[in-house]
């Protein structure tokens, strides 16, 4: 297919798809500006007791979900995961050349690897601070909440799953996160949606419908479409990072960046498409793009649900212990 020709791109399919991507990028940018605000907003929040959704404390990057779990456990997990993911990515690049980075799967796998590498560095810093005796007034919301019977109202106040998307009240005096902390959390949330998207698209769409019949599955192929989600899920269980849902916008921008990159490359060079359904000459390309776009929301929501369930189960367990011990508080 000669993609580097004007006739390939001057079609109604590309017009609709291009407008769609521009609209999504615009909406995502507006959402990010609304909730993240200008750089001045971070300075104003430091002097205010009212913290906006998305506010992050410095220690949340390395503390665990429960104060009884030492941060060293999270550090060990992140180091092991980073080493394993980096070795898999390096092996894939060595065996299949750097062309693998033409795929969304390898983009996401690389991003997850970066997340664990950065997370390991932050955990090392956190363990040093922990060893020095630098503790927080409130290490984790699970440990400090009171009167936390497992009701829907309490569940609504979970980190990033609040009914009120405008603000979260905090009363402690912990140090706010810097830019690196926010970048780390954003990468975490983009990875959360992207790993589910890549695995679902591969196992539910590409493998049964686009791969030649009888083609075998190699270890690296299986790992690239499963290990990333499994390792990230383990980190979710251990960490104390919040999951504000508005950062879904970053996930949308991430995918739009990949699609725009593919279009630009194919405008300049006649090259094979990494995924057959990206070919805009396909009659039903707009419909396929739309379907994949819609799937983004449930893919992102799966990790949000897991995090909400984690905190709810923790509160349920704590509430049951109090009831069994006869504590009326």
mmCIF file with all atom_site columns, C-alpha atoms in Angstrom, residues 92-264:
data_model
loop_
_atom_site.group_PDB
_atom_site.id
_atom_site.type_symbol
_atom_site.label_atom_id
_atom_site.label_alt_id
_atom_site.label_comp_id
_atom_site.label_asym_id
_atom_site.label_entity_id
_atom_site.label_seq_id
_atom_site.pdbx_PDB_ins_code
_atom_site.Cartn_x
_atom_site.Cartn_y
_atom_site.Cartn_z
_atom_site.occupancy
_atom_site.B_iso_or_equiv
_atom_site.pdbx_formal_charge
_atom_site.auth_seq_id
_atom_site.auth_comp_id
_atom_site.auth_asym_id
_atom_site.auth_atom_id
_atom_site.pdbx_PDB_model_num
ATOM 1   C CA . UNK A 1 92  ? 12.564  -8.169  22.213 1.00 0.00 ? 92  UNK A CA 1
ATOM 2   C CA . UNK A 1 93  ? 14.538  -5.309  20.650 1.00 0.00 ? 93  UNK A CA 1
ATOM 3   C CA . UNK A 1 94  ? 17.579  -7.585  20.129 1.00 0.00 ? 94  UNK A CA 1
ATOM 4   C CA . UNK A 1 95  ? 15.572  -10.381 18.506 1.00 0.00 ? 95  UNK A CA 1
ATOM 5   C CA . UNK A 1 96  ? 13.179  -8.278  16.431 1.00 0.00 ? 96  UNK A CA 1
ATOM 6   C CA . UNK A 1 97  ? 15.157  -5.040  15.878 1.00 0.00 ? 97  UNK A CA 1
ATOM 7   C CA . UNK A 1 98  ? 14.084  -1.570  16.951 1.00 0.00 ? 98  UNK A CA 1
ATOM 8   C CA . UNK A 1 99  ? 11.077  -1.792  14.611 1.00 0.00 ? 99  UNK A CA 1
ATOM 9   C CA . UNK A 1 100 ? 9.172   -3.082  17.631 1.00 0.00 ? 100 UNK A CA 1
ATOM 10  C CA . UNK A 1 101 ? 8.923   0.517   18.850 1.00 0.00 ? 101 UNK A CA 1
ATOM 11  C CA . UNK A 1 102 ? 6.597   1.152   15.941 1.00 0.00 ? 102 UNK A CA 1
ATOM 12  C CA . UNK A 1 103 ? 3.901   -0.661  17.928 1.00 0.00 ? 103 UNK A CA 1
ATOM 13  C CA . UNK A 1 104 ? 1.622   0.736   20.638 1.00 0.00 ? 104 UNK A CA 1
ATOM 14  C CA . UNK A 1 105 ? 2.358   -2.351  22.720 1.00 0.00 ? 105 UNK A CA 1
ATOM 15  C CA . UNK A 1 106 ? 6.074   -1.561  22.907 1.00 0.00 ? 106 UNK A CA 1
ATOM 16  C CA . UNK A 1 107 ? 5.337   2.106   23.594 1.00 0.00 ? 107 UNK A CA 1
ATOM 17  C CA . UNK A 1 108 ? 3.261   1.046   26.564 1.00 0.00 ? 108 UNK A CA 1
ATOM 18  C CA . UNK A 1 109 ? 5.713   -1.625  27.715 1.00 0.00 ? 109 UNK A CA 1
ATOM 19  C CA . UNK A 1 110 ? 8.506   0.969   27.603 1.00 0.00 ? 110 UNK A CA 1
ATOM 20  C CA . UNK A 1 111 ? 6.363   3.416   29.587 1.00 0.00 ? 111 UNK A CA 1
ATOM 21  C CA . UNK A 1 112 ? 5.648   0.785   32.251 1.00 0.00 ? 112 UNK A CA 1
ATOM 22  C CA . UNK A 1 113 ? 9.389   0.043   32.429 1.00 0.00 ? 113 UNK A CA 1
ATOM 23  C CA . UNK A 1 114 ? 10.097  3.768   32.878 1.00 0.00 ? 114 UNK A CA 1
ATOM 24  C CA . UNK A 1 115 ? 7.451   3.877   35.599 1.00 0.00 ? 115 UNK A CA 1
ATOM 25  C CA . UNK A 1 116 ? 9.128   1.110   37.575 1.00 0.00 ? 116 UNK A CA 1
ATOM 26  C CA . UNK A 1 117 ? 12.576  2.618   37.017 1.00 0.00 ? 117 UNK A CA 1
ATOM 27  C CA . UNK A 1 118 ? 11.436  6.015   38.273 1.00 0.00 ? 118 UNK A CA 1
ATOM 28  C CA . UNK A 1 119 ? 9.433   4.368   41.037 1.00 0.00 ? 119 UNK A CA 1
ATOM 29  C CA . UNK A 1 120 ? 12.500  2.454   42.190 1.00 0.00 ? 120 UNK A CA 1
ATOM 30  C CA . UNK A 1 121 ? 14.483  5.693   42.435 1.00 0.00 ? 121 UNK A CA 1
ATOM 31  C CA . UNK A 1 122 ? 11.713  7.380   44.425 1.00 0.00 ? 122 UNK A CA 1
ATOM 32  C CA . UNK A 1 123 ? 11.384  4.344   46.691 1.00 0.00 ? 123 UNK A CA 1
ATOM 33  C CA . UNK A 1 124 ? 15.132  4.387   47.384 1.00 0.00 ? 124 UNK A CA 1
ATOM 34  C CA . UNK A 1 125 ? 14.827  8.040   48.400 1.00 0.00 ? 125 UNK A CA 1
ATOM 35  C CA . UNK A 1 126 ? 11.769  7.205   50.491 1.00 0.00 ? 126 UNK A CA 1
ATOM 36  C CA . UNK A 1 127 ? 13.481  4.349   52.316 1.00 0.00 ? 127 UNK A CA 1
ATOM 37  C CA . UNK A 1 128 ? 16.373  6.647   53.164 1.00 0.00 ? 128 UNK A CA 1
ATOM 38  C CA . UNK A 1 129 ? 13.930  9.192   54.589 1.00 0.00 ? 129 UNK A CA 1
ATOM 39  C CA . UNK A 1 130 ? 12.075  6.450   56.442 1.00 0.00 ? 130 UNK A CA 1
ATOM 40  C CA . UNK A 1 131 ? 15.306  5.170   57.941 1.00 0.00 ? 131 UNK A CA 1
ATOM 41  C CA . UNK A 1 132 ? 16.164  8.685   59.105 1.00 0.00 ? 132 UNK A CA 1
ATOM 42  C CA . UNK A 1 133 ? 12.884  8.768   60.977 1.00 0.00 ? 133 UNK A CA 1
ATOM 43  C CA . UNK A 1 134 ? 11.143  11.206  58.666 1.00 0.00 ? 134 UNK A CA 1
ATOM 44  C CA . UNK A 1 135 ? 7.538   10.131  59.109 1.00 0.00 ? 135 UNK A CA 1
ATOM 45  C CA . UNK A 1 136 ? 4.302   11.680  58.033 1.00 0.00 ? 136 UNK A CA 1
ATOM 46  C CA . UNK A 1 137 ? 1.408   12.872  60.127 1.00 0.00 ? 137 UNK A CA 1
ATOM 47  C CA . UNK A 1 138 ? -0.757  10.654  58.006 1.00 0.00 ? 138 UNK A CA 1
ATOM 48  C CA . UNK A 1 139 ? 0.947   7.838   56.096 1.00 0.00 ? 139 UNK A CA 1
ATOM 49  C CA . UNK A 1 140 ? -2.140  6.402   54.522 1.00 0.00 ? 140 UNK A CA 1
ATOM 50  C CA . UNK A 1 141 ? -5.780  7.212   54.577 1.00 0.00 ? 141 UNK A CA 1
ATOM 51  C CA . UNK A 1 142 ? -6.636  3.585   55.405 1.00 0.00 ? 142 UNK A CA 1
ATOM 52  C CA . UNK A 1 143 ? -4.830  3.793   58.748 1.00 0.00 ? 143 UNK A CA 1
ATOM 53  C CA . UNK A 1 144 ? -6.058  7.156   59.955 1.00 0.00 ? 144 UNK A CA 1
ATOM 54  C CA . UNK A 1 145 ? -9.744  7.169   59.019 1.00 0.00 ? 145 UNK A CA 1
ATOM 55  C CA . UNK A 1 146 ? -12.233 6.975   61.880 1.00 0.00 ? 146 UNK A CA 1
ATOM 56  C CA . UNK A 1 147 ? -15.833 5.879   61.961 1.00 0.00 ? 147 UNK A CA 1
ATOM 57  C CA . UNK A 1 148 ? -15.122 4.162   58.676 1.00 0.00 ? 148 UNK A CA 1
ATOM 58  C CA . UNK A 1 149 ? -17.925 1.652   58.391 1.00 0.00 ? 149 UNK A CA 1
ATOM 59  C CA . UNK A 1 150 ? -18.095 0.405   54.783 1.00 0.00 ? 150 UNK A CA 1
ATOM 60  C CA . UNK A 1 151 ? -20.871 2.537   53.342 1.00 0.00 ? 151 UNK A CA 1
ATOM 61  C CA . UNK A 1 152 ? -21.309 3.941   49.868 1.00 0.00 ? 152 UNK A CA 1
ATOM 62  C CA . UNK A 1 153 ? -20.764 7.453   51.186 1.00 0.00 ? 153 UNK A CA 1
ATOM 63  C CA . UNK A 1 154 ? -17.404 6.472   52.683 1.00 0.00 ? 154 UNK A CA 1
ATOM 64  C CA . UNK A 1 155 ? -16.464 4.690   49.507 1.00 0.00 ? 155 UNK A CA 1
ATOM 65  C CA . UNK A 1 156 ? -17.246 7.869   47.557 1.00 0.00 ? 156 UNK A CA 1
ATOM 66  C CA . UNK A 1 157 ? -14.504 9.642   49.459 1.00 0.00 ? 157 UNK A CA 1
ATOM 67  C CA . UNK A 1 158 ? -11.794 7.248   48.336 1.00 0.00 ? 158 UNK A CA 1
ATOM 68  C CA . UNK A 1 159 ? -8.714  8.834   46.759 1.00 0.00 ? 159 UNK A CA 1
ATOM 69  C CA . UNK A 1 160 ? -9.592  9.785   43.197 1.00 0.00 ? 160 UNK A CA 1
ATOM 70  C CA . UNK A 1 161 ? -13.127 8.344   43.443 1.00 0.00 ? 161 UNK A CA 1
ATOM 71  C CA . UNK A 1 162 ? -14.820 11.321  45.023 1.00 0.00 ? 162 UNK A CA 1
ATOM 72  C CA . UNK A 1 163 ? -18.339 12.489  44.269 1.00 0.00 ? 163 UNK A CA 1
ATOM 73  C CA . UNK A 1 164 ? -17.063 16.052  44.391 1.00 0.00 ? 164 UNK A CA 1
ATOM 74  C CA . UNK A 1 165 ? -14.531 16.377  41.607 1.00 0.00 ? 165 UNK A CA 1
ATOM 75  C CA . UNK A 1 166 ? -13.585 19.914  42.568 1.00 0.00 ? 166 UNK A CA 1
ATOM 76  C CA . UNK A 1 167 ? -11.803 19.449  45.870 1.00 0.00 ? 167 UNK A CA 1
ATOM 77  C CA . UNK A 1 168 ? -10.612 17.109  48.599 1.00 0.00 ? 168 UNK A CA 1
ATOM 78  C CA . UNK A 1 169 ? -10.219 18.324  52.159 1.00 0.00 ? 169 UNK A CA 1
ATOM 79  C CA . UNK A 1 170 ? -6.893  17.614  53.809 1.00 0.00 ? 170 UNK A CA 1
ATOM 80  C CA . UNK A 1 171 ? -5.921  18.728  57.280 1.00 0.00 ? 171 UNK A CA 1
ATOM 81  C CA . UNK A 1 172 ? -2.379  17.384  57.660 1.00 0.00 ? 172 UNK A CA 1
ATOM 82  C CA . UNK A 1 173 ? 0.854   19.241  57.124 1.00 0.00 ? 173 UNK A CA 1
ATOM 83  C CA . UNK A 1 174 ? 2.693   16.848  54.837 1.00 0.00 ? 174 UNK A CA 1
ATOM 84  C CA . UNK A 1 175 ? 5.038   18.203  52.170 1.00 0.00 ? 175 UNK A CA 1
ATOM 85  C CA . UNK A 1 176 ? 3.428   18.621  48.726 1.00 0.00 ? 176 UNK A CA 1
ATOM 86  C CA . UNK A 1 177 ? 4.943   16.704  45.832 1.00 0.00 ? 177 UNK A CA 1
ATOM 87  C CA . UNK A 1 178 ? 7.189   18.392  43.317 1.00 0.00 ? 178 UNK A CA 1
ATOM 88  C CA . UNK A 1 179 ? 6.999   18.157  39.543 1.00 0.00 ? 179 UNK A CA 1
ATOM 89  C CA . UNK A 1 180 ? 8.717   14.761  39.545 1.00 0.00 ? 180 UNK A CA 1
ATOM 90  C CA . UNK A 1 181 ? 6.055   13.358  41.871 1.00 0.00 ? 181 UNK A CA 1
ATOM 91  C CA . UNK A 1 182 ? 3.268   14.553  39.587 1.00 0.00 ? 182 UNK A CA 1
ATOM 92  C CA . UNK A 1 183 ? 5.017   13.204  36.495 1.00 0.00 ? 183 UNK A CA 1
ATOM 93  C CA . UNK A 1 184 ? 5.334   9.858   38.268 1.00 0.00 ? 184 UNK A CA 1
ATOM 94  C CA . UNK A 1 185 ? 1.624   9.775   39.119 1.00 0.00 ? 185 UNK A CA 1
ATOM 95  C CA . UNK A 1 186 ? 0.618   10.778  35.584 1.00 0.00 ? 186 UNK A CA 1
ATOM 96  C CA . UNK A 1 187 ? 2.786   8.011   34.093 1.00 0.00 ? 187 UNK A CA 1
ATOM 97  C CA . UNK A 1 188 ? 1.191   5.590   36.558 1.00 0.00 ? 188 UNK A CA 1
ATOM 98  C CA . UNK A 1 189 ? -2.325  6.510   35.464 1.00 0.00 ? 189 UNK A CA 1
ATOM 99  C CA . UNK A 1 190 ? -1.510  6.472   31.742 1.00 0.00 ? 190 UNK A CA 1
ATOM 100 C CA . UNK A 1 191 ? 0.071   3.034   32.159 1.00 0.00 ? 191 UNK A CA 1
ATOM 101 C CA . UNK A 1 192 ? -3.005  1.814   34.018 1.00 0.00 ? 192 UNK A CA 1
ATOM 102 C CA . UNK A 1 193 ? -5.239  2.479   31.027 1.00 0.00 ? 193 UNK A CA 1
ATOM 103 C CA . UNK A 1 194 ? -2.733  1.623   28.305 1.00 0.00 ? 194 UNK A CA 1
ATOM 104 C CA . UNK A 1 195 ? -1.797  -1.850  29.590 1.00 0.00 ? 195 UNK A CA 1
ATOM 105 C CA . UNK A 1 196 ? -5.432  -2.909  29.718 1.00 0.00 ? 196 UNK A CA 1
ATOM 106 C CA . UNK A 1 197 ? -6.064  -1.440  26.263 1.00 0.00 ? 197 UNK A CA 1
ATOM 107 C CA . UNK A 1 198 ? -3.091  -3.186  24.644 1.00 0.00 ? 198 UNK A CA 1
ATOM 108 C CA . UNK A 1 199 ? -3.890  -6.552  26.218 1.00 0.00 ? 199 UNK A CA 1
ATOM 109 C CA . UNK A 1 200 ? -7.611  -6.375  25.388 1.00 0.00 ? 200 UNK A CA 1
ATOM 110 C CA . UNK A 1 201 ? -7.027  -5.277  21.781 1.00 0.00 ? 201 UNK A CA 1
ATOM 111 C CA . UNK A 1 202 ? -4.455  -8.018  21.225 1.00 0.00 ? 202 UNK A CA 1
ATOM 112 C CA . UNK A 1 203 ? -6.279  -10.940 22.847 1.00 0.00 ? 203 UNK A CA 1
ATOM 113 C CA . UNK A 1 204 ? -9.810  -9.956  21.808 1.00 0.00 ? 204 UNK A CA 1
ATOM 114 C CA . UNK A 1 205 ? -9.226  -8.410  18.378 1.00 0.00 ? 205 UNK A CA 1
ATOM 115 C CA . UNK A 1 206 ? -5.799  -9.010  16.817 1.00 0.00 ? 206 UNK A CA 1
ATOM 116 C CA . UNK A 1 207 ? -5.133  -12.598 17.879 1.00 0.00 ? 207 UNK A CA 1
ATOM 117 C CA . UNK A 1 208 ? -8.498  -14.106 16.860 1.00 0.00 ? 208 UNK A CA 1
ATOM 118 C CA . UNK A 1 209 ? -9.159  -12.010 13.722 1.00 0.00 ? 209 UNK A CA 1
ATOM 119 C CA . UNK A 1 210 ? -5.927  -10.616 12.251 1.00 0.00 ? 210 UNK A CA 1
ATOM 120 C CA . UNK A 1 211 ? -3.193  -13.172 12.942 1.00 0.00 ? 211 UNK A CA 1
ATOM 121 C CA . UNK A 1 212 ? -2.747  -15.980 10.390 1.00 0.00 ? 212 UNK A CA 1
ATOM 122 C CA . UNK A 1 213 ? -4.352  -19.251 11.458 1.00 0.00 ? 213 UNK A CA 1
ATOM 123 C CA . UNK A 1 214 ? -1.920  -21.690 13.009 1.00 0.00 ? 214 UNK A CA 1
ATOM 124 C CA . UNK A 1 215 ? 0.589   -18.997 14.013 1.00 0.00 ? 215 UNK A CA 1
ATOM 125 C CA . UNK A 1 216 ? 2.168   -19.937 17.312 1.00 0.00 ? 216 UNK A CA 1
ATOM 126 C CA . UNK A 1 217 ? 2.603   -17.741 20.344 1.00 0.00 ? 217 UNK A CA 1
ATOM 127 C CA . UNK A 1 218 ? 6.112   -17.014 21.545 1.00 0.00 ? 218 UNK A CA 1
ATOM 128 C CA . UNK A 1 219 ? 7.043   -16.304 25.146 1.00 0.00 ? 219 UNK A CA 1
ATOM 129 C CA . UNK A 1 220 ? 7.916   -12.670 24.384 1.00 0.00 ? 220 UNK A CA 1
ATOM 130 C CA . UNK A 1 221 ? 4.602   -12.100 22.614 1.00 0.00 ? 221 UNK A CA 1
ATOM 131 C CA . UNK A 1 222 ? 2.644   -13.517 25.537 1.00 0.00 ? 222 UNK A CA 1
ATOM 132 C CA . UNK A 1 223 ? 4.754   -11.553 28.009 1.00 0.00 ? 223 UNK A CA 1
ATOM 133 C CA . UNK A 1 224 ? 4.406   -8.268  26.159 1.00 0.00 ? 224 UNK A CA 1
ATOM 134 C CA . UNK A 1 225 ? 0.630   -8.598  26.338 1.00 0.00 ? 225 UNK A CA 1
ATOM 135 C CA . UNK A 1 226 ? 0.268   -9.780  29.924 1.00 0.00 ? 226 UNK A CA 1
ATOM 136 C CA . UNK A 1 227 ? 3.323   -9.195  32.141 1.00 0.00 ? 227 UNK A CA 1
ATOM 137 C CA . UNK A 1 228 ? 3.010   -5.402  31.983 1.00 0.00 ? 228 UNK A CA 1
ATOM 138 C CA . UNK A 1 229 ? -0.533  -5.474  33.377 1.00 0.00 ? 229 UNK A CA 1
ATOM 139 C CA . UNK A 1 230 ? 0.322   -8.082  36.024 1.00 0.00 ? 230 UNK A CA 1
ATOM 140 C CA . UNK A 1 231 ? 3.344   -6.192  37.340 1.00 0.00 ? 231 UNK A CA 1
ATOM 141 C CA . UNK A 1 232 ? 1.438   -2.909  37.408 1.00 0.00 ? 232 UNK A CA 1
ATOM 142 C CA . UNK A 1 233 ? -1.425  -4.574  39.267 1.00 0.00 ? 233 UNK A CA 1
ATOM 143 C CA . UNK A 1 234 ? 1.019   -5.759  41.929 1.00 0.00 ? 234 UNK A CA 1
ATOM 144 C CA . UNK A 1 235 ? 2.296   -2.214  42.348 1.00 0.00 ? 235 UNK A CA 1
ATOM 145 C CA . UNK A 1 236 ? -1.275  -0.929  42.636 1.00 0.00 ? 236 UNK A CA 1
ATOM 146 C CA . UNK A 1 237 ? -1.933  -3.335  45.494 1.00 0.00 ? 237 UNK A CA 1
ATOM 147 C CA . UNK A 1 238 ? 1.151   -2.146  47.396 1.00 0.00 ? 238 UNK A CA 1
ATOM 148 C CA . UNK A 1 239 ? 1.370   1.579   46.696 1.00 0.00 ? 239 UNK A CA 1
ATOM 149 C CA . UNK A 1 240 ? -0.602  4.491   48.150 1.00 0.00 ? 240 UNK A CA 1
ATOM 150 C CA . UNK A 1 241 ? -0.948  6.592   44.999 1.00 0.00 ? 241 UNK A CA 1
ATOM 151 C CA . UNK A 1 242 ? -4.265  8.284   44.378 1.00 0.00 ? 242 UNK A CA 1
ATOM 152 C CA . UNK A 1 243 ? -6.137  7.811   41.122 1.00 0.00 ? 243 UNK A CA 1
ATOM 153 C CA . UNK A 1 244 ? -8.022  11.026  40.207 1.00 0.00 ? 244 UNK A CA 1
ATOM 154 C CA . UNK A 1 245 ? -10.228 10.079  37.307 1.00 0.00 ? 245 UNK A CA 1
ATOM 155 C CA . UNK A 1 246 ? -9.796  13.333  35.366 1.00 0.00 ? 246 UNK A CA 1
ATOM 156 C CA . UNK A 1 247 ? -6.305  12.199  34.387 1.00 0.00 ? 247 UNK A CA 1
ATOM 157 C CA . UNK A 1 248 ? -8.045  9.962   31.895 1.00 0.00 ? 248 UNK A CA 1
ATOM 158 C CA . UNK A 1 249 ? -7.315  12.962  29.655 1.00 0.00 ? 249 UNK A CA 1
ATOM 159 C CA . UNK A 1 250 ? -3.603  12.127  29.691 1.00 0.00 ? 250 UNK A CA 1
ATOM 160 C CA . UNK A 1 251 ? -4.408  8.595   28.551 1.00 0.00 ? 251 UNK A CA 1
ATOM 161 C CA . UNK A 1 252 ? -6.393  10.034  25.628 1.00 0.00 ? 252 UNK A CA 1
ATOM 162 C CA . UNK A 1 253 ? -3.509  12.352  24.709 1.00 0.00 ? 253 UNK A CA 1
ATOM 163 C CA . UNK A 1 254 ? -1.109  9.409   24.866 1.00 0.00 ? 254 UNK A CA 1
ATOM 164 C CA . UNK A 1 255 ? -3.128  7.396   22.342 1.00 0.00 ? 255 UNK A CA 1
ATOM 165 C CA . UNK A 1 256 ? -3.736  10.434  20.116 1.00 0.00 ? 256 UNK A CA 1
ATOM 166 C CA . UNK A 1 257 ? 0.018   11.035  20.077 1.00 0.00 ? 257 UNK A CA 1
ATOM 167 C CA . UNK A 1 258 ? 0.612   7.467   18.899 1.00 0.00 ? 258 UNK A CA 1
ATOM 168 C CA . UNK A 1 259 ? -2.028  7.755   16.157 1.00 0.00 ? 259 UNK A CA 1
ATOM 169 C CA . UNK A 1 260 ? -0.678  11.131  14.995 1.00 0.00 ? 260 UNK A CA 1
ATOM 170 C CA . UNK A 1 261 ? 2.845   9.699   14.949 1.00 0.00 ? 261 UNK A CA 1
ATOM 171 C CA . UNK A 1 262 ? 1.703   6.814   12.737 1.00 0.00 ? 262 UNK A CA 1
ATOM 172 C CA . UNK A 1 263 ? -0.050  9.177   10.344 1.00 0.00 ? 263 UNK A CA 1
ATOM 173 C CA . UNK A 1 264 ? 2.982   11.451  10.026 1.00 0.00 ? 264 UNK A CA 1
#
